[in-house]
XYZ file of C-alpha atoms in Angstrom:
755
model
C -3.713 -47.538 18.055
C -4.862 -49.949 20.669
C -6.909 -52.825 19.529
C -8.872 -55.273 21.622
C -8.366 -58.799 20.970
C -10.842 -61.633 21.605
C -10.074 -65.357 22.455
C -6.660 -65.273 21.000
C -3.727 -67.675 22.014
C -0.289 -66.490 22.795
C 3.110 -67.634 23.911
C 3.210 -69.295 27.303
C -0.568 -69.672 27.687
C -2.559 -72.691 28.471
C -6.363 -73.023 28.250
C -8.988 -75.485 28.781
C -11.739 -73.979 26.285
C -9.670 -72.396 23.543
C -9.560 -69.106 25.395
C -13.223 -68.405 25.082
C -13.958 -65.121 26.839
C -10.370 -64.032 26.864
C -10.051 -60.435 26.197
C -6.696 -58.441 25.940
C -5.402 -55.140 24.284
C -2.457 -54.780 22.109
C -0.803 -51.681 20.636
C -0.410 -51.488 16.915
C 1.364 -48.421 15.688
C 0.315 -48.820 12.332
C -3.392 -49.283 13.068
C -6.332 -46.967 12.491
C -6.868 -44.076 9.915
C -5.801 -40.617 10.637
C -9.442 -39.774 11.397
C -9.800 -42.546 13.968
C -6.635 -41.678 15.620
C -7.777 -38.200 15.946
C -11.221 -39.232 17.333
C -9.174 -41.403 20.069
C -7.351 -38.136 21.013
C -10.488 -36.082 21.135
C -12.144 -38.776 23.423
C -8.910 -38.525 25.527
C -9.014 -34.844 25.758
C -12.584 -34.653 26.663
C -12.060 -37.076 29.478
C -9.273 -35.043 30.810
C -11.169 -31.843 30.678
C -14.156 -33.065 32.745
C -12.332 -35.487 34.997
C -13.275 -33.836 38.174
C -16.849 -33.907 37.128
C -17.109 -37.384 35.562
C -14.589 -39.678 37.249
C -15.625 -42.906 35.529
C -14.602 -43.163 31.756
C -17.330 -44.508 29.289
C -15.253 -47.415 27.672
C -15.536 -45.472 24.407
C -12.350 -47.121 22.729
C -13.874 -50.405 23.064
C -17.298 -49.164 21.790
C -15.548 -47.270 19.035
C -13.847 -50.447 17.702
C -16.588 -53.021 17.951
C -19.406 -50.817 16.620
C -17.108 -50.510 13.500
C -16.547 -54.075 13.582
C -20.135 -55.153 13.844
C -22.098 -52.130 12.544
C -25.859 -51.564 13.497
C -28.404 -51.680 10.967
C -30.453 -48.587 10.594
C -32.657 -47.775 13.611
C -35.409 -45.357 14.160
C -34.911 -41.981 15.913
C -34.790 -42.099 19.960
C -38.120 -41.638 21.382
C -38.843 -38.923 24.084
C -41.695 -38.917 26.573
C -42.870 -35.806 27.943
C -43.898 -35.476 31.720
C -47.647 -35.064 30.639
C -47.528 -37.955 28.098
C -48.319 -41.531 28.674
C -45.741 -44.293 28.036
C -47.051 -45.994 25.124
C -46.172 -49.733 23.878
C -44.652 -48.058 20.625
C -42.269 -45.734 22.822
C -41.280 -48.766 24.877
C -40.762 -51.256 21.964
C -38.812 -48.794 19.714
C -36.546 -47.917 22.855
C -35.841 -51.626 23.510
C -35.089 -52.346 19.837
C -32.657 -49.633 19.586
C -31.097 -50.673 22.845
C -30.807 -54.461 22.164
C -29.616 -53.606 18.548
C -26.795 -51.370 19.867
C -25.840 -53.663 22.617
C -25.510 -56.601 20.374
C -23.046 -54.546 18.120
C -20.850 -54.830 21.313
C -20.854 -58.601 21.475
C -17.604 -60.275 20.585
C -17.569 -63.171 18.072
C -17.072 -65.558 20.974
C -20.347 -64.637 22.502
C -19.407 -62.382 25.461
C -19.685 -58.673 25.706
C -16.236 -57.264 26.573
C -16.300 -54.477 29.086
C -14.344 -52.935 31.857
C -14.302 -54.143 35.450
C -12.143 -51.622 37.250
C -12.102 -48.655 39.447
C -9.647 -49.342 42.468
C -6.537 -47.298 42.320
C -4.636 -49.875 44.122
C -4.834 -52.445 41.533
C -2.169 -51.280 38.928
C 0.776 -49.866 41.260
C 1.896 -53.108 42.764
C 2.448 -54.774 39.295
C 4.666 -51.639 38.248
C 6.563 -51.997 41.551
C 6.676 -55.739 41.093
C 8.167 -55.278 37.542
C 10.759 -52.744 38.712
C 11.918 -55.195 41.372
C 12.308 -58.063 38.913
C 13.977 -55.715 36.303
C 11.337 -56.349 33.721
C 9.415 -53.092 33.718
C 10.633 -51.908 30.422
C 10.385 -55.295 28.856
C 7.067 -55.930 29.917
C 5.743 -52.419 29.495
C 6.331 -50.754 26.149
C 6.463 -47.029 25.938
C 2.850 -47.103 24.626
C 1.813 -49.073 27.931
C 3.651 -46.714 30.332
C 2.365 -43.658 28.481
C -1.312 -44.890 29.191
C -0.537 -45.824 32.761
C 0.683 -42.388 33.355
C -2.296 -40.879 31.606
C -4.558 -42.996 33.886
C -3.001 -42.178 37.118
C -2.815 -38.156 36.421
C -6.407 -38.472 35.161
C -7.612 -39.790 38.516
C -5.663 -37.396 40.959
C -7.969 -35.361 43.023
C -8.209 -31.760 43.206
C -6.358 -31.771 46.584
C -3.415 -33.532 44.925
C -4.063 -37.024 46.480
C -5.475 -40.055 45.037
C -8.334 -42.182 46.542
C -8.789 -45.947 47.272
C -10.776 -45.894 44.341
C -11.547 -43.326 41.550
C -14.713 -41.822 43.127
C -13.174 -41.730 46.643
C -11.554 -39.134 48.809
C -7.736 -38.955 48.949
C -5.935 -41.650 51.035
C -2.389 -42.373 51.943
C -2.598 -45.757 50.249
C -3.887 -44.444 47.040
C -1.664 -41.392 47.032
C 1.603 -43.009 48.036
C 1.203 -45.915 45.480
C 0.222 -43.780 42.675
C 2.889 -41.266 43.311
C 5.572 -43.985 43.552
C 4.239 -45.456 40.213
C 4.584 -42.273 38.513
C 8.354 -41.998 39.876
C 9.085 -45.473 38.761
C 7.728 -44.804 35.352
C 9.987 -41.910 34.862
C 8.143 -38.932 36.032
C 10.289 -36.170 37.740
C 9.707 -34.228 40.932
C 8.165 -31.344 39.286
C 6.210 -33.056 36.442
C 2.579 -33.369 35.649
C 0.086 -30.753 34.648
C -0.574 -28.059 37.200
C 2.339 -29.268 39.364
C 0.641 -32.780 39.624
C 3.838 -34.395 41.343
C 4.728 -31.760 43.767
C 0.888 -31.542 44.834
C 0.907 -35.321 45.217
C 4.140 -35.393 47.503
C 2.795 -32.336 49.471
C -0.253 -34.372 50.227
C 1.763 -37.346 51.531
C 3.914 -35.162 53.747
C 1.101 -33.122 54.908
C -0.612 -36.200 56.105
C 2.326 -37.768 58.019
C 4.436 -39.118 55.277
C 4.616 -42.764 54.060
C 4.627 -44.210 57.678
C 0.909 -43.631 57.624
C 0.314 -46.063 54.624
C -1.990 -49.164 55.570
C -0.567 -52.633 56.052
C -1.079 -53.744 52.374
C 1.059 -50.561 51.514
C 3.485 -51.196 53.907
C 4.134 -54.722 52.668
C 4.655 -53.431 48.947
C 6.915 -50.471 49.730
C 8.891 -52.771 52.022
C 9.419 -55.201 49.096
C 10.305 -52.213 46.853
C 12.794 -50.925 49.514
C 11.176 -47.501 50.290
C 10.152 -48.903 53.838
C 11.619 -51.434 56.486
C 10.010 -54.787 57.091
C 10.633 -53.722 60.721
C 7.669 -51.434 60.178
C 5.222 -54.149 59.103
C 3.073 -56.499 61.160
C 4.145 -60.053 61.176
C 2.880 -62.317 58.522
C 4.401 -65.503 59.434
C 4.342 -68.380 56.862
C 4.214 -70.758 59.869
C 0.470 -70.286 60.028
C 0.305 -72.764 57.140
C 1.841 -75.514 59.398
C -1.006 -75.234 62.020
C -3.108 -78.256 62.264
C -6.126 -78.263 60.285
C -8.494 -78.227 63.353
C -6.954 -74.985 64.330
C -9.727 -72.176 64.241
C -7.162 -69.764 62.994
C -5.797 -71.966 60.187
C -5.529 -70.019 56.816
C -7.520 -72.834 55.029
C -10.659 -71.624 56.965
C -10.335 -68.084 55.767
C -12.023 -66.371 52.898
C -10.268 -67.442 49.856
C -9.346 -63.942 48.841
C -7.749 -63.254 52.075
C -6.090 -66.665 52.303
C -4.673 -66.256 48.625
C -3.365 -62.771 49.418
C -1.571 -63.699 52.423
C -0.139 -66.985 51.072
C 2.379 -65.126 48.845
C 2.714 -62.279 51.281
C 3.795 -64.951 53.938
C 6.272 -66.101 51.806
C 7.759 -62.972 50.804
C 7.714 -61.611 54.511
C 9.350 -64.972 55.686
C 12.081 -64.319 53.438
C 12.220 -60.654 54.120
C 12.692 -59.967 50.498
C 13.791 -56.661 49.377
C 14.285 -55.493 45.826
C 17.573 -53.756 44.608
C 18.230 -50.294 46.427
C 18.655 -48.267 43.253
C 19.379 -44.320 43.154
C 15.666 -43.835 42.605
C 14.698 -45.845 45.687
C 17.022 -43.771 47.613
C 15.496 -40.532 46.404
C 11.927 -42.066 47.335
C 13.210 -42.669 50.735
C 14.105 -38.770 50.956
C 11.004 -37.644 49.339
C 8.233 -39.468 51.177
C 8.965 -39.044 54.774
C 8.886 -35.877 57.282
C 12.182 -37.170 58.955
C 15.389 -38.723 58.028
C 14.856 -42.458 56.811
C 17.307 -43.785 59.394
C 15.801 -42.116 62.383
C 12.232 -43.540 61.750
C 10.767 -45.587 64.780
C 9.735 -48.605 62.670
C 8.099 -50.403 65.787
C 5.738 -47.362 66.059
C 5.285 -47.366 62.385
C 3.696 -50.568 62.349
C 0.500 -49.307 63.489
C 0.516 -45.869 62.471
C -2.215 -45.358 59.687
C -3.345 -42.119 58.246
C -6.861 -41.074 59.435
C -8.032 -40.902 55.833
C -7.370 -44.645 55.368
C -8.720 -46.032 58.571
C -12.212 -47.593 57.710
C -11.809 -50.463 60.075
C -9.388 -49.828 63.159
C -7.723 -52.582 64.793
C -9.416 -53.884 67.856
C -7.046 -53.933 70.878
C -6.835 -57.796 70.837
C -5.521 -57.533 67.279
C -2.801 -55.066 68.190
C -1.657 -57.272 71.140
C -1.446 -60.229 69.035
C 0.706 -58.348 66.463
C 2.878 -57.084 69.262
C 3.516 -60.643 70.603
C 4.359 -62.115 67.293
C 6.705 -59.025 66.425
C 8.448 -58.998 69.679
C 8.566 -62.705 70.779
C 7.577 -65.115 67.961
C 9.749 -63.534 65.402
C 12.683 -63.356 67.738
C 12.658 -67.128 67.930
C 11.468 -68.127 64.281
C 14.343 -66.213 62.728
C 17.008 -67.993 64.891
C 18.335 -71.507 64.686
C 16.825 -74.372 65.432
C 13.453 -72.521 64.869
C 14.617 -71.170 61.615
C 14.280 -74.753 60.290
C 10.523 -74.503 60.935
C 10.366 -71.292 58.962
C 12.230 -73.010 55.981
C 9.623 -75.732 56.093
C 6.705 -73.143 56.321
C 8.114 -71.293 53.309
C 8.188 -74.405 51.295
C 4.579 -75.093 52.044
C 3.503 -71.498 51.108
C 5.120 -71.564 47.830
C 3.792 -74.954 47.103
C 0.182 -73.412 47.583
C 1.180 -70.555 45.306
C 2.098 -72.973 42.585
C -1.039 -75.116 42.893
C -3.242 -72.034 42.707
C -1.299 -70.777 39.777
C -1.574 -74.141 37.754
C -5.187 -74.335 38.580
C -6.219 -71.091 37.378
C -3.895 -71.108 34.170
C -1.940 -68.428 35.897
C -4.782 -66.023 35.920
C -5.030 -66.441 39.924
C -8.362 -65.549 41.717
C -7.749 -61.853 41.116
C -5.362 -59.006 40.287
C -4.129 -58.508 43.704
C -3.132 -62.067 44.047
C -1.936 -62.265 40.664
C 0.846 -59.859 41.171
C 2.012 -61.230 44.591
C 2.168 -64.877 43.095
C 4.013 -63.406 40.299
C 6.833 -61.866 42.453
C 6.791 -64.912 44.874
C 7.544 -67.035 41.949
C 10.339 -64.683 40.780
C 11.815 -64.467 44.197
C 11.874 -68.364 44.352
C 13.470 -68.712 40.937
C 13.965 -65.605 38.634
C 14.386 -68.013 35.431
C 11.465 -70.247 36.458
C 8.720 -71.434 34.114
C 6.038 -70.442 36.603
C 7.448 -66.699 36.497
C 7.260 -66.760 32.794
C 3.753 -67.941 32.593
C 2.838 -65.278 34.948
C 4.034 -62.762 32.577
C 2.215 -64.131 29.740
C -1.033 -63.937 31.403
C -0.607 -60.101 32.473
C -2.359 -58.683 29.322
C -5.609 -60.376 30.396
C -5.803 -57.961 33.237
C -5.172 -54.672 31.239
C -7.959 -52.558 30.010
C -7.617 -49.428 27.857
C -10.279 -46.621 27.755
C -10.122 -42.979 27.132
C -8.754 -42.376 30.533
C -5.626 -44.555 30.115
C -4.442 -48.051 30.982
C -5.959 -49.548 34.161
C -5.863 -52.943 35.745
C -9.114 -55.125 36.071
C -10.249 -57.335 38.907
C -9.944 -60.223 36.382
C -13.013 -59.642 34.273
C -16.683 -59.956 34.538
C -17.470 -61.704 31.347
C -19.672 -64.580 32.788
C -21.448 -62.180 35.195
C -22.244 -59.638 32.394
C -23.203 -62.283 29.952
C -25.679 -64.076 32.394
C -27.486 -60.629 33.072
C -27.323 -59.608 29.374
C -29.032 -62.919 28.466
C -31.941 -62.575 30.860
C -32.315 -59.017 29.881
C -32.753 -59.734 26.301
C -34.987 -62.565 26.807
C -37.118 -60.459 29.202
C -38.249 -58.327 26.208
C -40.214 -61.070 24.523
C -38.244 -59.911 21.328
C -35.980 -63.005 21.304
C -36.873 -64.160 17.734
C -35.404 -61.024 16.457
C -32.049 -61.339 18.171
C -31.546 -65.097 17.396
C -27.618 -64.523 16.332
C -27.017 -62.536 19.449
C -28.614 -65.167 21.828
C -26.958 -68.254 20.013
C -23.292 -66.678 20.270
C -24.310 -65.885 23.927
C -25.419 -69.586 24.368
C -22.220 -70.761 22.959
C -20.304 -68.535 25.389
C -22.541 -69.958 28.293
C -21.611 -73.656 27.272
C -18.218 -73.004 26.929
C -17.840 -71.048 30.191
C -19.054 -73.821 32.495
C -16.207 -75.527 34.563
C -15.979 -79.176 33.668
C -13.674 -80.357 36.203
C -12.683 -80.004 40.047
C -9.348 -78.594 40.843
C -6.539 -80.929 40.120
C -5.336 -83.817 42.661
C -6.317 -83.921 46.320
C -7.941 -80.377 46.077
C -9.528 -80.708 49.568
C -5.967 -80.939 51.027
C -5.022 -77.508 49.262
C -8.338 -76.040 50.909
C -10.238 -76.013 47.524
C -13.850 -76.746 47.086
C -15.544 -78.740 44.235
C -15.903 -76.588 41.119
C -17.155 -79.157 38.477
C -20.408 -77.665 37.156
C -19.901 -74.195 38.231
C -19.620 -70.908 36.324
C -16.900 -68.435 37.267
C -17.043 -64.640 37.349
C -15.028 -64.493 34.243
C -14.045 -67.595 32.021
C -13.656 -71.326 32.502
C -9.911 -70.816 32.536
C -9.998 -68.897 35.759
C -11.540 -72.063 37.484
C -13.051 -70.356 40.644
C -16.624 -71.402 41.356
C -18.889 -68.575 42.622
C -22.341 -69.386 43.891
C -24.283 -66.469 42.261
C -22.478 -66.916 38.930
C -23.244 -70.532 38.960
C -27.034 -69.523 39.869
C -27.220 -67.222 37.059
C -25.429 -69.538 34.552
C -27.862 -72.279 35.400
C -30.818 -70.041 35.166
C -29.789 -69.136 31.621
C -28.946 -72.515 30.614
C -32.379 -73.691 31.702
C -34.036 -70.733 29.736
C -32.240 -71.665 26.631
C -33.241 -75.190 27.125
C -36.776 -74.177 26.621
C -36.114 -72.433 23.432
C -35.837 -73.708 19.641
C -32.624 -75.247 18.657
C -32.946 -73.404 15.451
C -32.745 -70.155 17.129
C -30.218 -70.541 19.935
C -28.355 -73.872 19.219
C -28.171 -77.074 20.940
C -29.107 -77.164 24.607
C -26.781 -78.167 27.400
C -26.833 -81.879 28.368
C -28.855 -82.567 31.357
C -26.052 -84.027 33.296
C -24.421 -80.445 33.176
C -27.600 -79.067 34.874
C -27.029 -81.745 37.635
C -23.438 -80.741 38.000
C -24.369 -77.163 38.681
C -27.067 -78.144 41.105
C -24.419 -80.031 43.020
C -22.234 -77.155 43.355
C -25.158 -74.877 44.458
C -26.426 -77.324 47.227
C -22.952 -77.829 48.568
C -22.551 -74.210 49.349
C -25.555 -73.415 51.505
C -24.800 -72.382 55.231
C -26.610 -73.747 58.155
C -28.413 -70.312 58.465
C -29.806 -70.772 55.002
C -27.942 -68.248 53.108
C -25.221 -68.725 50.632
C -21.516 -67.579 50.733
C -19.811 -66.593 47.312
C -16.862 -69.010 46.798
C -16.632 -71.756 49.461
C -18.622 -73.116 52.518
C -18.428 -71.166 55.439
C -15.741 -72.612 57.573
C -14.628 -70.250 60.251
C -15.931 -68.633 63.374
C -17.284 -65.024 63.254
C -15.036 -63.865 65.931
C -11.976 -64.343 63.693
C -13.040 -61.287 61.883
C -11.618 -59.252 64.741
C -8.315 -60.157 63.416
C -8.807 -58.458 60.047
C -5.625 -56.664 59.186
C -6.827 -54.630 56.337
C -7.639 -51.208 57.630
C -9.420 -50.047 54.553
C -11.892 -52.939 54.097
C -14.474 -54.746 56.225
C -15.471 -58.479 56.280
C -12.404 -59.616 54.496
C -11.220 -62.555 56.656
C -14.076 -65.228 56.658
C -16.770 -66.181 54.265
C -20.190 -64.940 55.157
C -23.545 -65.152 53.577
C -24.811 -62.702 50.992
C -28.498 -61.713 49.961
C -27.087 -61.622 46.225
C -25.546 -65.090 46.307
C -28.584 -66.512 48.244
C -30.966 -64.925 45.783
C -29.084 -66.149 42.666
C -28.869 -69.782 44.095
C -32.424 -70.343 45.041
C -33.695 -68.591 42.040
C -31.718 -71.215 39.717
C -32.871 -73.956 42.030
C -36.501 -72.993 41.853
C -36.350 -72.906 38.011
C -34.544 -76.221 37.967
C -37.131 -77.724 40.108
C -39.936 -76.659 37.914
C -38.151 -78.082 34.903
C -36.576 -81.260 36.524
C -39.051 -81.873 39.318
C -37.520 -85.410 40.317
C -33.860 -84.610 40.695
C -32.803 -84.328 44.295
C -36.123 -83.056 45.116
C -35.767 -83.782 48.875
C -32.771 -81.706 49.110
C -33.715 -78.887 46.739
C -37.020 -78.168 48.566
C -35.630 -77.433 52.126
C -32.719 -75.610 50.489
C -34.909 -73.231 48.718
C -37.216 -72.779 51.807
C -34.218 -72.009 54.072
C -32.733 -69.645 51.705
C -35.973 -67.757 51.311
C -36.320 -67.724 55.268
C -32.765 -66.396 55.412
C -33.477 -63.479 53.120
C -36.774 -62.559 54.939
C -34.507 -62.565 58.243
C -32.093 -60.136 57.112
C -34.514 -57.583 55.787
C -33.857 -54.273 57.452
C -36.606 -52.404 59.340
C -37.006 -49.982 56.477
C -37.923 -52.639 54.012
C -34.536 -52.769 52.349
C -31.613 -55.148 52.038
C -27.900 -54.191 52.210
C -26.045 -55.105 48.847
C -22.549 -56.236 49.343
C -21.529 -56.482 45.572
C -23.520 -53.408 44.258
C -24.590 -50.230 45.494
C -26.296 -50.794 47.801
C -29.745 -50.949 49.239
C -31.170 -50.597 45.794
C -29.202 -53.437 44.606
C -29.766 -55.693 47.492
C -33.310 -55.184 47.580
C -33.580 -56.156 43.840
C -31.967 -59.346 44.490
C -34.107 -60.097 47.546
C -37.253 -59.494 45.612
C -36.312 -61.636 42.685
C -35.529 -64.435 45.222
C -38.851 -64.065 47.073
C -40.837 -64.077 44.034
C -39.334 -67.190 42.662
C -40.284 -68.850 45.920
C -43.943 -68.078 45.396
C -44.128 -64.865 47.403
C -46.158 -61.979 46.023
C -47.217 -58.424 47.145
C -50.548 -59.929 48.790
C -49.008 -62.797 50.742
C -45.645 -61.286 51.769
C -45.088 -58.395 54.159
C -41.370 -58.433 53.098
C -42.340 -57.496 49.517
C -44.777 -54.982 50.629
C -42.213 -53.206 52.918
C -39.592 -53.423 50.011
C -41.933 -51.450 47.830
C -42.488 -49.058 50.477
C -38.777 -48.634 50.923
C -38.075 -48.045 47.121
C -41.072 -45.691 46.661
C -39.702 -43.583 49.742
C -36.400 -43.235 47.880
C -37.791 -42.247 44.415
C -36.542 -38.933 43.234
C -38.760 -35.962 41.969
C -37.636 -36.896 38.300
C -38.899 -40.277 38.552
C -35.397 -42.202 39.038
C -33.266 -43.455 41.776
C -29.805 -42.708 42.526
C -27.629 -44.059 45.431
C -24.186 -43.088 46.316
C -21.368 -45.404 47.091
C -21.315 -43.719 50.661
C -24.348 -45.939 51.352
C -22.118 -48.910 51.243
C -19.402 -47.207 53.238
C -21.549 -45.752 55.803
C -24.556 -48.255 55.829
C -26.937 -45.612 55.589
C -28.888 -44.855 52.413
C -27.406 -41.885 50.720
C -28.565 -40.199 47.518
C -26.139 -39.194 44.821
C -24.808 -35.650 44.965
C -27.351 -33.120 43.658
C -30.138 -35.982 44.142
C -29.168 -37.172 40.476
C -30.710 -40.283 39.099
C -28.710 -43.205 37.997
C -29.956 -45.340 35.199
C -28.679 -48.709 36.375
C -30.071 -48.122 40.019
C -33.325 -46.818 38.475
C -33.514 -50.026 36.513
C -32.874 -52.089 39.605
C -35.564 -50.199 41.490
C -38.126 -50.768 38.621
C -37.355 -54.407 38.307
C -37.997 -54.727 42.018
C -41.171 -52.848 41.760
C -42.513 -54.784 38.923
C -41.603 -58.150 40.237
C -42.885 -57.291 43.743
C -46.438 -56.478 42.194
C -46.400 -52.890 42.668
C -48.007 -52.436 39.347
C -51.293 -54.231 40.573
C -51.580 -51.537 43.233
C -50.363 -48.345 41.694
C -48.278 -48.465 38.609
C -47.781 -44.602 38.377
C -44.111 -44.727 40.026
C -43.217 -47.417 37.587
C -44.487 -45.428 34.620
C -42.406 -42.402 36.045
C -39.281 -44.408 36.395
C -39.620 -45.889 32.869
C -39.764 -42.489 31.297
C -36.344 -41.615 32.873
C -34.897 -44.576 30.942
C -36.709 -44.006 27.741
C -35.545 -40.227 27.680
C -31.844 -41.107 28.505
C -31.388 -43.329 25.758
C -28.697 -41.610 23.307
C -29.023 -41.255 19.534
C -27.068 -44.620 18.662
C -29.044 -46.702 21.160
C -26.482 -46.642 24.037
C -27.096 -45.288 27.481
C -24.776 -42.710 29.021
C -22.002 -43.881 31.465
C -22.851 -42.482 34.935
C -21.413 -43.008 38.489
C -20.102 -46.308 39.350
C -22.645 -48.785 40.677
C -20.404 -51.844 41.853
C -18.641 -52.197 45.194
C -16.758 -54.862 47.441
C -15.787 -55.159 50.874
C -18.013 -52.163 51.696
C -15.545 -49.494 51.005
C -14.200 -49.621 47.450
C -16.221 -49.161 44.160
C -15.999 -51.178 41.112
C -17.324 -50.282 37.581
C -19.253 -52.720 35.610
C -19.480 -50.737 32.373
C -21.834 -53.122 30.770
C -24.589 -52.614 33.378
C -25.602 -49.309 31.757
C -26.961 -51.247 28.651
C -28.049 -54.448 30.478
C -30.445 -53.114 33.155
C -32.342 -50.593 31.304
C -32.856 -53.233 28.631
C -34.084 -55.602 31.395
C -36.353 -53.186 33.081
C -37.842 -52.018 29.867
C -38.332 -55.581 28.903
C -40.204 -56.541 32.039
C -42.160 -53.366 31.899
C -43.229 -54.153 28.241
C -44.057 -57.796 29.047
C -45.664 -57.480 32.554
C -47.024 -53.973 32.697
C -48.038 -53.037 29.270
C -49.027 -56.396 28.165
C -50.291 -57.843 31.546
């Protein structure tokens, strides 16, 4: 049976905080009673049976383990409120206590709430490919691991035989080719899989033009694997790292995620590295093309992309640039004496890889970059300490659920905990959940980044991080503006509570460190980017090479990041009015103005990290309220309420499809279903904006949806994914189904019922 391990050390690992927040799964063939093993198999079969109807797993294996380790006290029966009944204080309070009690049972001993943070189908295949190339596939992945990976991929095959960019998406060449190749590398045969799954996957690929239609990231990986030629890839010259820093196209000015993806990519491209051409690789060359492999026109293949994958078509100027680099620049750079320049560039690129590895304790900024850096280190030296340390950190990325083994972004431990803390506090029931809050407070304190990146970090294009919070753990090390904002808010709220209840508050100096980070990130337009100050010109985005993402090349400002930052500063200003007041006041004012300026005509805001207009609007409303706006003095808040009320469903809830993010038009979920997380976001917005003072009936209706959806054990059901990134890919936050109903119910109890 699989067991979730929390905050445990292991060979080859290093840490700055005793691994607080670390979560990884291990397989123990002796673990579990016969009844528990049978229950796990029932959960797996149930998911498989309903996989086309419910595509997101419910994180049931983690819930099964933690509720056994932390059993709930007896709780009253679930409350139901009929349409004709009034929502009572008793109904809300019982529902809240049941919800918080259950969610407390999912808290790990180090104070965080373990949870899945996955959904994209292109996360895991590159790791399997990389380990196949390095020869470590069977050494790193046990048979139990391989079985769960195969289970996961089959479980998320679409009915047409293909696989999507993410588990809820339509079939794409990227998702289908990577998934099919991964299954073959793991030993699946040409005719394997239930209901001819492998033949159907292969047919989808061939019917849609063959492997030549895979997007650029896919072309890169299949070239490394040996199933495609480097001649069919647009150039990724490492010489970009040698450009003067004032150059507008220097990679140091790019969005950190983009920079850290193309850093190891440029190293591998510069070396034209190809893995061993085994018999299986030769078979794949025959299986995945509609013509003989040696007859393919690789120059044409460079810009051949399946229409199902083409979300962001290349502008002409980009194709002309790639053509020049391909036909002219590469001709010179691969020949002496210019090849000496390439050798120098390769050394600079791998130096940056090592710096990022060491400063993230080999976690890297995310899973895509993790695998790229891993294989780059192996190509440089297969016996290197760096490669061994990369292998040691791989389990931090695995997540096991009833649908199989998946790869996570890198975990959302701090992000989830920040919201969970505020949700529990909102209820005015904190005195009843002291142990839960104390552990969460300990986790919060242990997760703040205490130092800047090592050495001359600005020379490595890194920003200050001392005082920040990351998305996941302190070991990860990457500052994020909204995570820092939410972390600072929580720390300040804890500082106002009894030490006997929640433990010692953080030192004031650490609050100041967090403020330093936040103030350093604001852009000239008043908004806040996510990771680093905005450094690049907007026109650079025309060179975005990732056909399935938008807004990937440069940092930009987000309503969510701006909101979290100015909410934290507003609370800090209230509690510490003398510290940097002359900087904080204009920062808050400019942030609020930015949020008002980007409001859409219909009263909504586009959310970039959650789906979509419901999410963005919640953040915007929270920020404006923190800055003193209210329903009476703010047209923006009144328009926000009008927007949300216009989207309320007949059953009282809200439900927004990921297609809103993709198409930038508000789209209901299929069948006009309500989603509990999005219903909670809408309710939080309406309550905070002051709709309750005008007409609370829409809020009462929405609260009924939350109350009536609670399950017998106090949990809430898993529904559609509510996270998103780069506009076109969904991401599941499995804790959101608990956090946000608790938060909305808590705010309703405190501000509507007890107002």
